[in-house]
Coordinates of C-alpha atoms in Angstrom, one line a residue:
Chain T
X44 CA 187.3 358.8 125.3
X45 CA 188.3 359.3 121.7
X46 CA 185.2 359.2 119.3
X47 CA 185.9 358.9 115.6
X48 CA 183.5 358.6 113.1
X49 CA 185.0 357.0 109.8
X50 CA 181.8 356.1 108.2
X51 CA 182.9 355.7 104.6
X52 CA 186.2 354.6 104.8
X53 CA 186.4 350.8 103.3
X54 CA 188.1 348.2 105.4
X55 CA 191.4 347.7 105.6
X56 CA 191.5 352.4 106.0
X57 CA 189.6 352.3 108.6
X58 CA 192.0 349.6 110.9
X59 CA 194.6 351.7 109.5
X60 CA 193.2 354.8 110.7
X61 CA 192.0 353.3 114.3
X62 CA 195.3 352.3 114.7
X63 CA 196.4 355.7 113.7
X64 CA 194.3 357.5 116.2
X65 CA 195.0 355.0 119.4
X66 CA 198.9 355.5 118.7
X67 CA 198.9 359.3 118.4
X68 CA 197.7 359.3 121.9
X69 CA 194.3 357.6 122.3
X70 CA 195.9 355.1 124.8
X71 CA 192.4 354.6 126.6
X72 CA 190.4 353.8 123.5
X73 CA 188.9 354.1 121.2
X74 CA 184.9 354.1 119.5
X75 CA 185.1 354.6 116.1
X76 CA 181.2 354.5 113.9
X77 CA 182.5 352.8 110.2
X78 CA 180.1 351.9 107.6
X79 CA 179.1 347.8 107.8
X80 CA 182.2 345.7 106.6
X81 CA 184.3 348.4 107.7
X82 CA 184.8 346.9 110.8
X83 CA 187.1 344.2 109.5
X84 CA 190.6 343.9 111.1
X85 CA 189.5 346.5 113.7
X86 CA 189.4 343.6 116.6
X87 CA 193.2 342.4 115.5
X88 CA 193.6 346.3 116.2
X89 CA 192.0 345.9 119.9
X90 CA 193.6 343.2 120.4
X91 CA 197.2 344.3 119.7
X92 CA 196.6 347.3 122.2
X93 CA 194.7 345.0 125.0
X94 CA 191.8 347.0 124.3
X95 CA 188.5 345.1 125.0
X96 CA 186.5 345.2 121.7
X97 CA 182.9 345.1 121.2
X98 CA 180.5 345.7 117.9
X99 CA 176.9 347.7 118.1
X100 CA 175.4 347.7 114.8
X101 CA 173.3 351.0 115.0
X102 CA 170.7 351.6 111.8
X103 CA 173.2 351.6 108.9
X104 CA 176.2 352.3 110.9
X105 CA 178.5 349.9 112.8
X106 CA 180.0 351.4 116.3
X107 CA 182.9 349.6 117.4
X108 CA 184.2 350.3 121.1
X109 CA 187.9 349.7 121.8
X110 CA 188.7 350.0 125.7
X111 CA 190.7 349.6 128.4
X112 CA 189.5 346.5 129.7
X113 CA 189.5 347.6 133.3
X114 CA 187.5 350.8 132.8
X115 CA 185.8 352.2 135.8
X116 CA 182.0 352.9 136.3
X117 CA 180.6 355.4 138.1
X118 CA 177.6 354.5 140.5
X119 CA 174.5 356.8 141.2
X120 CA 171.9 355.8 143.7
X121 CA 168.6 357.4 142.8
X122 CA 166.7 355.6 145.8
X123 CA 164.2 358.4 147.6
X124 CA 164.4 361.3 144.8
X125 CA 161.2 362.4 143.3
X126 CA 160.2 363.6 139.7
X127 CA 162.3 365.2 138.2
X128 CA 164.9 364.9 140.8
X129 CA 166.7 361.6 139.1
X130 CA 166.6 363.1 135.9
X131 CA 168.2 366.0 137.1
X132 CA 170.4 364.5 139.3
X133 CA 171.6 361.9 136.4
X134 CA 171.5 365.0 133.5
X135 CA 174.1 367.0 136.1
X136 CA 176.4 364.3 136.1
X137 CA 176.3 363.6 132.3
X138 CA 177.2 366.7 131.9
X139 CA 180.3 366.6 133.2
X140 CA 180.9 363.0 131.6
X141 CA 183.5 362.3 128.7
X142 CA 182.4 360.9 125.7
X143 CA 182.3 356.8 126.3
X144 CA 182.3 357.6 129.7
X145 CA 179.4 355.2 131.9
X146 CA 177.4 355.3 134.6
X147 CA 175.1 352.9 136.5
X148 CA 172.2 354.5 138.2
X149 CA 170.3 352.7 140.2
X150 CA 166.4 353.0 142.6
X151 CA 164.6 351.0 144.3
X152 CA 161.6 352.8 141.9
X153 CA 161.6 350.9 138.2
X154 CA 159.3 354.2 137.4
X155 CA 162.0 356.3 138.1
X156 CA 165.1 354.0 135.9
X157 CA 162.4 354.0 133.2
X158 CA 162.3 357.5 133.2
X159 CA 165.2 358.2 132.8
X160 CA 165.9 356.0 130.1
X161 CA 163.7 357.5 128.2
X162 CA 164.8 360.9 128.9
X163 CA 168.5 359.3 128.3
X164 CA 169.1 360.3 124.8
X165 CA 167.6 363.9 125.1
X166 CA 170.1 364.3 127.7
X167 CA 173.3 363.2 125.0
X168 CA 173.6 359.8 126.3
X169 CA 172.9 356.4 125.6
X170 CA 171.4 353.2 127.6
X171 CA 173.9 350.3 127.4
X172 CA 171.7 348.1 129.8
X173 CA 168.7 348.1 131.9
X174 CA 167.3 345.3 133.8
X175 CA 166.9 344.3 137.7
X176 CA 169.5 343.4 140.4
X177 CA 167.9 342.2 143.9
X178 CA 165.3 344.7 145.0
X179 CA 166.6 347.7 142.7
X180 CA 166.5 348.7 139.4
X181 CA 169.3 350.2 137.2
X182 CA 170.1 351.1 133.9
X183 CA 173.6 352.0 132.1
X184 CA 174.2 355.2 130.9
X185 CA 177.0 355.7 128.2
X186 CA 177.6 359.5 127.7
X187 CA 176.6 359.6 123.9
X188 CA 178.2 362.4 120.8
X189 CA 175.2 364.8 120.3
X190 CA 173.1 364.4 117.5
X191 CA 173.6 367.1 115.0
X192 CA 170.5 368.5 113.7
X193 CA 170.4 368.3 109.9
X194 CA 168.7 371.3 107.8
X195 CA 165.8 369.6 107.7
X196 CA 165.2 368.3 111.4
X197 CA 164.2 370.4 114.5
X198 CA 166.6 371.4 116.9
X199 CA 164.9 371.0 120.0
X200 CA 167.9 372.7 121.6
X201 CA 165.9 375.7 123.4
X202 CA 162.9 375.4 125.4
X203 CA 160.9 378.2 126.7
X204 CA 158.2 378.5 129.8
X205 CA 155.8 380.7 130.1
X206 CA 155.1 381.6 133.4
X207 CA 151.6 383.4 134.3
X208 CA 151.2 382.7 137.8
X209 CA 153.4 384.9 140.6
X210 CA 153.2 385.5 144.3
X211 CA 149.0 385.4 143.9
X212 CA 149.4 381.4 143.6
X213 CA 153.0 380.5 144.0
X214 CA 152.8 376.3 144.3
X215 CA 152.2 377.1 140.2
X216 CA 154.5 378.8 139.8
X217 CA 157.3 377.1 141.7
X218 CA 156.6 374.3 138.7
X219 CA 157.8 376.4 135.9
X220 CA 161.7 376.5 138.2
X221 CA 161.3 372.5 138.4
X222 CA 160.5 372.0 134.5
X223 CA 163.5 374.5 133.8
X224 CA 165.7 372.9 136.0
X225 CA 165.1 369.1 134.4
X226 CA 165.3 371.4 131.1
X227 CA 168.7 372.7 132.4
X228 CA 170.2 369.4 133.4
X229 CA 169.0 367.7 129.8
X230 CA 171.4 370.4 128.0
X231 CA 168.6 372.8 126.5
X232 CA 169.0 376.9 126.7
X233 CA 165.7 377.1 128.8
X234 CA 164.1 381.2 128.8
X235 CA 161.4 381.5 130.9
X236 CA 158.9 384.3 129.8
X237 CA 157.0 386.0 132.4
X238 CA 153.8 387.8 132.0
X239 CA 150.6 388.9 133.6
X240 CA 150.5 387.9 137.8
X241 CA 154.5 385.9 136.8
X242 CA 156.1 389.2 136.7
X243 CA 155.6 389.5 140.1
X244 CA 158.1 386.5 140.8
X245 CA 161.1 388.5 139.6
X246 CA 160.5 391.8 141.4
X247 CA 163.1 392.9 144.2
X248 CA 161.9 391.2 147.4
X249 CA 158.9 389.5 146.3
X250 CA 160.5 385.7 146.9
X251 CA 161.0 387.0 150.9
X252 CA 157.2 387.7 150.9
Chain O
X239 CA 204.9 382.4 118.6
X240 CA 206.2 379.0 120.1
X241 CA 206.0 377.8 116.2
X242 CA 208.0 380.2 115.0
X243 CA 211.5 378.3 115.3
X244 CA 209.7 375.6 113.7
X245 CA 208.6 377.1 110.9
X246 CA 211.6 378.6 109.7
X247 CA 213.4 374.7 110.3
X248 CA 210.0 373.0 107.8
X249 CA 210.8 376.0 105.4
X250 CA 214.8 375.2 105.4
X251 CA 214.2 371.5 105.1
X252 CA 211.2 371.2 102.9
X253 CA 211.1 374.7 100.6
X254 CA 207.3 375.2 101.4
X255 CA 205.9 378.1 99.3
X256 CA 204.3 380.1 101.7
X257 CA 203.6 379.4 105.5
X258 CA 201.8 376.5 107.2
X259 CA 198.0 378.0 108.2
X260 CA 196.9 377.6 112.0
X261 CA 193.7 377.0 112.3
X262 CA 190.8 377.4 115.2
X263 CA 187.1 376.8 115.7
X264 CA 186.0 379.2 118.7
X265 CA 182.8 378.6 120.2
X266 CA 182.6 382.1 121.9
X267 CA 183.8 385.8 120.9
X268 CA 185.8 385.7 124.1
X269 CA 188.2 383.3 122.5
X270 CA 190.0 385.5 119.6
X271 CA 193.0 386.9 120.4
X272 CA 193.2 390.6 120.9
X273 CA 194.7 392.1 117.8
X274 CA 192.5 389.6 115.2
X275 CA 190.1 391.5 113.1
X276 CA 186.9 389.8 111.6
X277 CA 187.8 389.0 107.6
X278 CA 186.6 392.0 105.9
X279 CA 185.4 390.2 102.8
X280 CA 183.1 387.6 102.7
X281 CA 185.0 384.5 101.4
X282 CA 185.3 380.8 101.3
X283 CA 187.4 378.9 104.0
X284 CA 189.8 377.6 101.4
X285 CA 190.5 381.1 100.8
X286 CA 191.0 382.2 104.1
X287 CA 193.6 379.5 104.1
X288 CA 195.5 380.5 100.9
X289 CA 194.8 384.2 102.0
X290 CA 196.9 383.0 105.5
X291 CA 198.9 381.0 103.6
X292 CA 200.7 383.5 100.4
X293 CA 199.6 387.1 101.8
X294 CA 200.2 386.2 105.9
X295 CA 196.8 387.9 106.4
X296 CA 195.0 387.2 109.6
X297 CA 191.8 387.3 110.9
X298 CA 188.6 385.6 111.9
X299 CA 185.4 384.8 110.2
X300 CA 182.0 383.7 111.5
X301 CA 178.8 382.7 109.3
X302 CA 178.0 386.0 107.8
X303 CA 181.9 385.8 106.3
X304 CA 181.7 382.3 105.4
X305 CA 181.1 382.3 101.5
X306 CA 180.8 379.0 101.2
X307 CA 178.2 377.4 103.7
X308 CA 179.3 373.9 103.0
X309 CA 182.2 374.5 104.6
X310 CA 181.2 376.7 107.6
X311 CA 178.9 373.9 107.8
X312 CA 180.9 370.7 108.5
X313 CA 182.7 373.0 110.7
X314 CA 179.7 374.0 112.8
X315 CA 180.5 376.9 112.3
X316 CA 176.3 377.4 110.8
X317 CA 173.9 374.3 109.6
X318 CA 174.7 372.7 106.4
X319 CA 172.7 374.0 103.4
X320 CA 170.2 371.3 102.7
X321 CA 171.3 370.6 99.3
X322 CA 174.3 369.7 100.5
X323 CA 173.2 367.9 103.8
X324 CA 171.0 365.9 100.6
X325 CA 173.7 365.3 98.6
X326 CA 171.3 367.2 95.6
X327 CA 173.2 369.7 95.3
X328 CA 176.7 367.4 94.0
X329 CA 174.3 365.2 92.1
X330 CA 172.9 368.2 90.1
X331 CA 176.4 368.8 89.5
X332 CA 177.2 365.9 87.7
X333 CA 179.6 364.5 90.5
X334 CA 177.6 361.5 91.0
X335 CA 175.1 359.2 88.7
X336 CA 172.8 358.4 91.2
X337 CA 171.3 360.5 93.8
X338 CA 172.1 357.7 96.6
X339 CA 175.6 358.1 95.3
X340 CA 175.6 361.8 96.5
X341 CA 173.5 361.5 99.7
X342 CA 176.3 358.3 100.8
X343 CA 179.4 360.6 100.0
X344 CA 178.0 363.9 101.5
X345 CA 177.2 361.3 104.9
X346 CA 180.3 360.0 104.9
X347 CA 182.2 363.6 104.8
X348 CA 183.8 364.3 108.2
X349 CA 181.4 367.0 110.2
X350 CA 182.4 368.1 113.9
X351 CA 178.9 367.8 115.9
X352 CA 179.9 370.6 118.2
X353 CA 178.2 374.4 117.2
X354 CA 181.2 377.1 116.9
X355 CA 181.2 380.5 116.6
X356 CA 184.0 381.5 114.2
X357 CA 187.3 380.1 112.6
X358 CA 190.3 381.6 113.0
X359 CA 193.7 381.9 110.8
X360 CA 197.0 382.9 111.1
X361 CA 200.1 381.8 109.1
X362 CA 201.6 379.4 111.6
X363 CA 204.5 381.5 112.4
X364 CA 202.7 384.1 114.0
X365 CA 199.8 382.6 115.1
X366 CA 198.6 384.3 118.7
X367 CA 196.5 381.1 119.5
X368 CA 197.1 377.7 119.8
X369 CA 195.7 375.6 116.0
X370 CA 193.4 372.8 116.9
X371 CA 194.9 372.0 113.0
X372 CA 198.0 373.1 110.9
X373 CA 197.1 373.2 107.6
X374 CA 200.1 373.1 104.3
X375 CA 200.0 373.0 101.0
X376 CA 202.6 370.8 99.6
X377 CA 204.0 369.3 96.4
X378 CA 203.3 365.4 96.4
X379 CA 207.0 365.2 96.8
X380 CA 207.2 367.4 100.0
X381 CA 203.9 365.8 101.2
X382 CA 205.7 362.2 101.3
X383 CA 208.4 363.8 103.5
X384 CA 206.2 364.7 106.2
X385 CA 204.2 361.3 105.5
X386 CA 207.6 359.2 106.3
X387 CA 208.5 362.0 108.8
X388 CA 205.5 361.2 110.7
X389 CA 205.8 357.4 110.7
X390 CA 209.0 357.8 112.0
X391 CA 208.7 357.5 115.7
X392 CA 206.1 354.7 115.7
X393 CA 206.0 353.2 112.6
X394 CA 202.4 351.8 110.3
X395 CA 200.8 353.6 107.7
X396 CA 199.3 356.7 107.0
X397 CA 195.6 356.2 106.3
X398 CA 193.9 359.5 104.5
X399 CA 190.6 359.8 102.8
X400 CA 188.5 362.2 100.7
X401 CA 186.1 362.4 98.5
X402 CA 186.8 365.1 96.2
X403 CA 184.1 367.5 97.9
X404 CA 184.9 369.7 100.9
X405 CA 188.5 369.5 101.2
X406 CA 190.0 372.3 103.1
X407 CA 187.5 372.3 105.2
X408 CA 186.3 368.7 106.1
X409 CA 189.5 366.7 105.3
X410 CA 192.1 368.8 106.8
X411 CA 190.2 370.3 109.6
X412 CA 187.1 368.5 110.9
X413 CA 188.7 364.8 110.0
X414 CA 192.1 366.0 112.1
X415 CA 190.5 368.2 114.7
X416 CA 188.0 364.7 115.1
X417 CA 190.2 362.1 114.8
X418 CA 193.9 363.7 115.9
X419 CA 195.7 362.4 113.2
X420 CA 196.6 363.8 109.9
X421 CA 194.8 363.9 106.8
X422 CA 195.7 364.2 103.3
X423 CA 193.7 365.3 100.6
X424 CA 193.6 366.2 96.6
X425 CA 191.3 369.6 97.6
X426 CA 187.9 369.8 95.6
X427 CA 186.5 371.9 92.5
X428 CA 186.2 375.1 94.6
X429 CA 189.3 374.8 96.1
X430 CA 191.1 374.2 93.2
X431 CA 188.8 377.1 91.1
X432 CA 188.7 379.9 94.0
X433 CA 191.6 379.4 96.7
X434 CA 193.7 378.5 93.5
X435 CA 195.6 375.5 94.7
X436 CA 198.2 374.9 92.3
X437 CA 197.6 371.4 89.9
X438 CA 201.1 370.4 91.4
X439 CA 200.0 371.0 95.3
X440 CA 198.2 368.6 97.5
X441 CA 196.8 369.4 101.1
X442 CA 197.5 368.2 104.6
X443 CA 196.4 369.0 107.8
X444 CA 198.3 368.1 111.0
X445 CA 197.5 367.8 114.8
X446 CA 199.4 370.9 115.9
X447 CA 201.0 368.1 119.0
X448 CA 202.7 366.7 115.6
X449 CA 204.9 369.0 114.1
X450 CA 207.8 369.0 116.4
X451 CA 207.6 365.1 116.1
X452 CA 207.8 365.7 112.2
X453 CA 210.3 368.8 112.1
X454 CA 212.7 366.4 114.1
X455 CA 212.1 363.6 111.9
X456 CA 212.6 365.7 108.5
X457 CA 216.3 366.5 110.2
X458 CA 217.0 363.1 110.6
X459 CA 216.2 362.5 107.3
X460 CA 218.0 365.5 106.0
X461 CA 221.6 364.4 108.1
X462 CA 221.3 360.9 106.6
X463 CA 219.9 361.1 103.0
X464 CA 221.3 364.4 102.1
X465 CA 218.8 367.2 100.1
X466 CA 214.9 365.8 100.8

């Protein structure tokens, strides 16, 4: 879906603009960030495109979401996977999610939905809802811009394991593949640095052993 | 060259001193076409633009060309200095009385979130790639042709903002390539001081999906109202 942010631009330019942007060809919607007030004569916009319209106020910025009313939801049972399986299981599929795009993911483990809500926004997305339905638990993902890093800020973009354990003690080291994996699936570049007894992981043959 | 037919056609109907600029963020290498040579001086994006614009050079530039890391910065193309991400830098200036004043209007200028490798330029006519943006310098006369051209097919209004700051770079190619619409802006001190846009030009960028819409609408306009 189209994201716009438009935060600066004083009510009525930033209807004008929405209205702009959903005629030039974003026919399925539409979230636009505008500063507060902004948002005024953005649901008349909505509105006159049948586009359902709904207002997040988020710090100092207002995130408006214009879209097709009838939009579909994709639906990920989680029920049976064990740490870090549902974070990578649910990172994988945000991956390949459009911006706006949601998904419902849902286990019969509240540990595991929690999990992965916290994990949510590390993995550029963003929890609409969370709560209970019967004897599961679910929370809703909305795949989310990522965050630019200012100057100032840490990009937390890389990540890198150090791996000192090899063949001599191998449930050890078959950890640093399951942190770099959940690393993987949550977007980071993920090097894994091998010394003393790890080295012997990556020599020819030594996995068959 | 699919642009090339329509260049000539803008230049017929509108008199455009130079060529219209295609422009392209590349996140990898891989992307630049074959005969595009890195920029061999280190510049600033608005004169990359004027460079593709009166001297039909071509040519990519990544960070270490960039001269002016405010504008490789809203483009991703690098992070943004912090004086600039602060807004200090414009309120040491003088732009702005308070330092809130500078920190709201550097927060507000369009910035793509995306990290790229390099930008790419090419006057339109013989551009090897496809734009994400087509940039022109206009006269404000030539700039409300391809403003009613535009609203032609649909109708509305044409909504552009700016702040005076970051032009080339921010309002005609992060706020089009973001939003998909065009932009129009009066450029900024170091356009106007080191690309040397003209006191009688303005800048617009355009979603390259536009132009043909706009060419067609500029020969209407031409058949029925005679010299535009």
């Amino acid at each position: 879906m189209k994201t716009v942010k438009a935060i600066g631009i004083k009510a009525p330019n930033a209807a004008i603009l929405a209205e702009n942007v959903i005629k030039n060809g974003a026919k399925d919607g539409l979230i636009i960030t505008v500063s507060p007030g902004a948002e005024e004569g953005l649901e008349e916009i909505a509105k006159k495109y049948g586009l359902k319209y709904e207002v997040e106020i988020s710090g100092s910025e207002i995130v408006v979401r214009m879209t097709k009313s009838e939009m579909k939801m994709e639906e990920l049972d989680v029920t049976g996977e064990t740490c870090p399986g549902p974070i990578i299981l649910v990172g994988g599929r945000l991956g390949f999610m459009a911006i706006g795009d949601r998904i419902k993911v849902t286990s019969k483990r509240c540990e595991a939905i929690e999990d992965i809500a916290i994990s949510t926004p590390e993995m550029s997305g963003k929890v609409v809802d969370q709560g209970i339905e019967g004897e599961k638990s679910y929370v809703i993902i909305e795949k989310a811009e990522k965050k630019v890093a200012v100057a100032a800020s840490v990009d937390r973009d890389k990540v890198i394991v150090v791996q000192s354990n090899g063949i001599g003690n191998a449930e050890r080291a078959y950890a640093t593949f399951i942190f770099s994996k959940a690393a993987l699936s949550m977007g980071k570049k993920v090097t894994v640095f091998l010394l003393m007894d790890g080295v012997s992981i990556a020599k020819k043959a030594m996995q068959q052993l | 060259m699919r642009y090339k037919k329509m260049v000539k056609e803008l230049n017929e109907l509108l008199g455009l001193k130079g060529s219209p600029i295609a422009v392209k963020l590349i996140k990898t290498a891989r992307e630049i076409p074959e005969s595009y040579k890195k920029m061999n001086e280190k510049k600033r994006h608005c004169e990359f633009v004027q460079d593709a614009r009166l001297e039909g050079s071509k040519g990519y530039a990544t960070s270490k060309e960039h001269l002016c890391k405010g504008g490789a910065g809203v483009m991703g193309i690098e992070h943004l200095p912090e004086s600039v991400a602060t807004g200090s830098m414009y309120y040491n200036l003088g732009n702005f009385e308070t330092a809130e004043g500078a920190l709201e209007t550097v927060n507000a200028v369009p910035k793509l979130s995306e990290e790229y490798y390099a930008s790419i330029y090419s006057p339109l006519e013989s551009a090897e790639f496809e734009p994400d943006v087509i940039v022109v310098v206009l006269t404000p006369k030539q700039a409300l042709r391809v403003s009613q051209a535009y609203l032609r097919k649909t109708g509305g209004r044409v909504s552009s903002d700016y702040s005076g700051i970051q032009s080339l770079c921010a309002d005609t190619v992060v706020a089009v390539k973001e939003r998909g619409v065009p932009n129009m802006t009066l450029g900024c001190s170091g356009s106007r001081k080191y690309a040397k846009i003209a006191e009688e030009e303005v800048i617009m960028g355009i979603p390259a999906k536009n132009l043909a819409e706009i060419v067609d609408a500029l020969k209407i306009f031409k058949e029925k109202w005679g010299e535009l």
